[in-house]
Amino acid sequence: MATEIWDILIIGGGPAGLSAAIYAGRARLSALTVEKDYGGRGMIASSERVDNYPGLPGIGGFELADSFRRQAKALGAQFAEAEITAIIPEEGGFRLTQKRGGDLRARTVIYAAGCDHRRLPVPGTERMGVSYCAPCDGAFYAGKAVAVVGGGDKALDDALYMANIAETVYLICRSQPRAARLLTEQAAARENIVLLSETEVVSIEGDMRVTGLRLRDREGERILPVSAVFTAIGMVPHTDLLRGLIPLDGEGYAVAGEDGMTPVPGLFVAGDVRVKPLRQVVTAAADGANAVMAAEHHLRAI
Ligand SMILES: Cc1cc2nc3c(=O)[nH]c(=O)nc-3n(C[C@H](O)[C@H](O)[C@H](O)COP(=O)(O)OP(=O)(O)OC[C@H]3O[C@@H](n4cnc5c(N)ncnc54)[C@H](O)[C@@H]3O)c2cc1C
């Protein structure tokens, strides 16, 4: 049996990939969306509540992404659970290798693999109790002392979320918090949020589980006993597969305009992986739609 050649191979089942799947379905293009995480719906699925997606205030993150996926399915979208490990341009399109073996072939590729949480560059990040998502893991630490590391909106959001659950929340910032004023004021008003500014994490202590953090400030080093550490120090784009294929900026984001076009004909990028001023569901969804339109033009041209 000849291997199927998809019109569009979409890498990533988050808002950008799912929006691309919806637009590809409506354009009657044959498209396969490949997602590496079982049941994955992208980063937003870990968010408890989304208040800024137009028309759906207060919707749960999973519910929002799942409704994208159901809409794509209803339009005939096909999904596969697999991790793509390489994108190889070849005559007439691309060959894509998968972690579990077996190649896929496509005339165009929309790369929408999103970002990952930046890890603290210290020993101990593999211990149980190190989390990147307060709404996902926070409930395990009810009544305990926990730490949140970071000074941006997400760190303050996580600290406020944990203040309702934990006994004490230590908010650890290398300098001073730089979050939106409202969040900073809300955090300052909570008696159980303790701000430790100008403080660095040296290591995460414990055996299997986190038991504390070694901190360094102007007075020297000390151990702060905590049961969990929520890390909110930014994101790293999943662009390793694009390295050497297309230009990336200094932080590793794919350099491409709103249509997602790259210097490799037929390869488009969409969503949080792309250089852009705002990384949100609404902009990721817009990217997915624009990339399909660009891919459709490319398909017509070839
Ligand atoms: C805690 C948190 C709260 C947030 N809250 C909001 C909010 O309230 N409102 C808002 O608009 N935005 C919010 N965001 C941002 C929003 O989640 C992202 O902007 C959006 O999910 C980006 O979509 P994406 O499709 O580009 O990437 P992602 O959602 O990251 O999806 C990428 C997908 O690609 C998959 N993937 C990666 N590599 C491969 C591979 N090699 N093979 C196969 N699959 C792969 C990943 O598993 C992932 O599912 C929040 C983010 C976080 C972390």
XYZ file of C-alpha atoms and ligand atoms in Angstrom, residues 11-17 34-37 40-44 46-47 49-53 82-85 111-115 117 132-133 135 154 158 235 238 241 270-273 279-284, ligand 1:
104
model
C 2.661 19.289 14.513
C 1.082 20.095 17.892
C -2.473 19.770 19.181
C -2.682 23.072 21.105
C -4.802 26.083 20.104
C -2.614 26.891 17.048
C -2.617 23.308 15.739
C 0.122 14.948 15.417
C 0.285 15.463 19.184
C 2.866 13.891 21.451
C 0.995 13.981 24.766
C -2.904 16.677 24.972
C -4.722 19.860 24.100
C -1.724 22.163 24.519
C -0.562 24.428 27.288
C -3.902 26.077 27.941
C -3.501 23.185 32.366
C -5.092 26.562 33.060
C -9.844 29.460 34.029
C -9.500 31.594 30.894
C -10.990 35.059 31.186
C -9.730 36.696 28.031
C -10.864 34.461 25.178
C 3.080 10.621 18.176
C 6.171 12.709 18.707
C 7.792 14.078 15.575
C 11.575 13.885 15.808
C 4.760 23.576 12.998
C 2.766 24.518 16.128
C 4.727 22.808 18.901
C 4.395 25.593 21.500
C 6.723 26.218 24.422
C 8.380 25.981 31.085
C 5.202 24.369 36.811
C 1.446 24.526 37.233
C -3.790 24.849 39.302
C 2.425 34.026 36.185
C 0.446 31.167 41.104
C 9.123 29.793 28.704
C 10.042 23.896 21.337
C 13.434 20.508 15.237
C 2.131 28.971 14.077
C 1.373 29.847 17.679
C 3.727 30.368 20.607
C 6.787 29.089 18.702
C 1.513 34.639 23.264
C -2.092 33.786 24.039
C -4.826 31.426 22.846
C -6.387 34.087 20.666
C -3.115 34.843 18.835
C -2.236 31.126 18.543
C -0.454 28.470 33.265
C -0.815 29.136 31.957
C -1.944 29.936 31.904
C -2.301 30.547 30.711
N -3.428 31.324 30.679
C -3.826 31.873 29.517
C -5.036 32.629 29.466
O -5.735 32.823 30.471
N -5.425 33.125 28.246
C -4.704 32.917 27.110
O -5.134 33.350 26.048
N -3.531 32.224 27.136
C -3.079 31.720 28.322
N -1.906 31.006 28.352
C -1.085 30.923 27.116
C -1.626 29.844 26.172
O -1.734 28.618 26.873
C -0.701 29.686 24.969
O -0.505 30.934 24.356
C -1.286 28.726 23.931
O -1.574 27.473 24.509
C -0.324 28.545 22.755
O -0.849 27.601 21.880
P 0.087 26.768 20.865
O -0.842 25.894 20.118
O 0.974 27.687 20.132
O 1.054 25.915 21.793
P 0.737 24.831 22.929
O -0.562 25.118 23.578
O 1.946 24.802 23.788
O 0.600 23.451 22.130
C 1.694 22.845 21.513
C 1.481 21.332 21.490
O 2.479 20.741 20.675
C 2.841 19.477 21.225
N 4.172 19.128 20.730
C 5.355 19.737 21.007
N 6.354 19.144 20.331
C 5.823 18.143 19.628
C 6.364 17.149 18.747
N 7.674 17.096 18.460
N 5.522 16.230 18.190
C 4.196 16.264 18.479
N 3.627 17.177 19.308
C 4.420 18.114 19.871
C 2.813 19.733 22.735
O 2.632 18.520 23.457
C 1.613 20.685 22.873
O 0.408 20.004 23.182
C -1.507 30.382 29.542
C -0.373 29.561 29.613
C -0.017 28.966 30.804
C 1.219 28.118 30.874
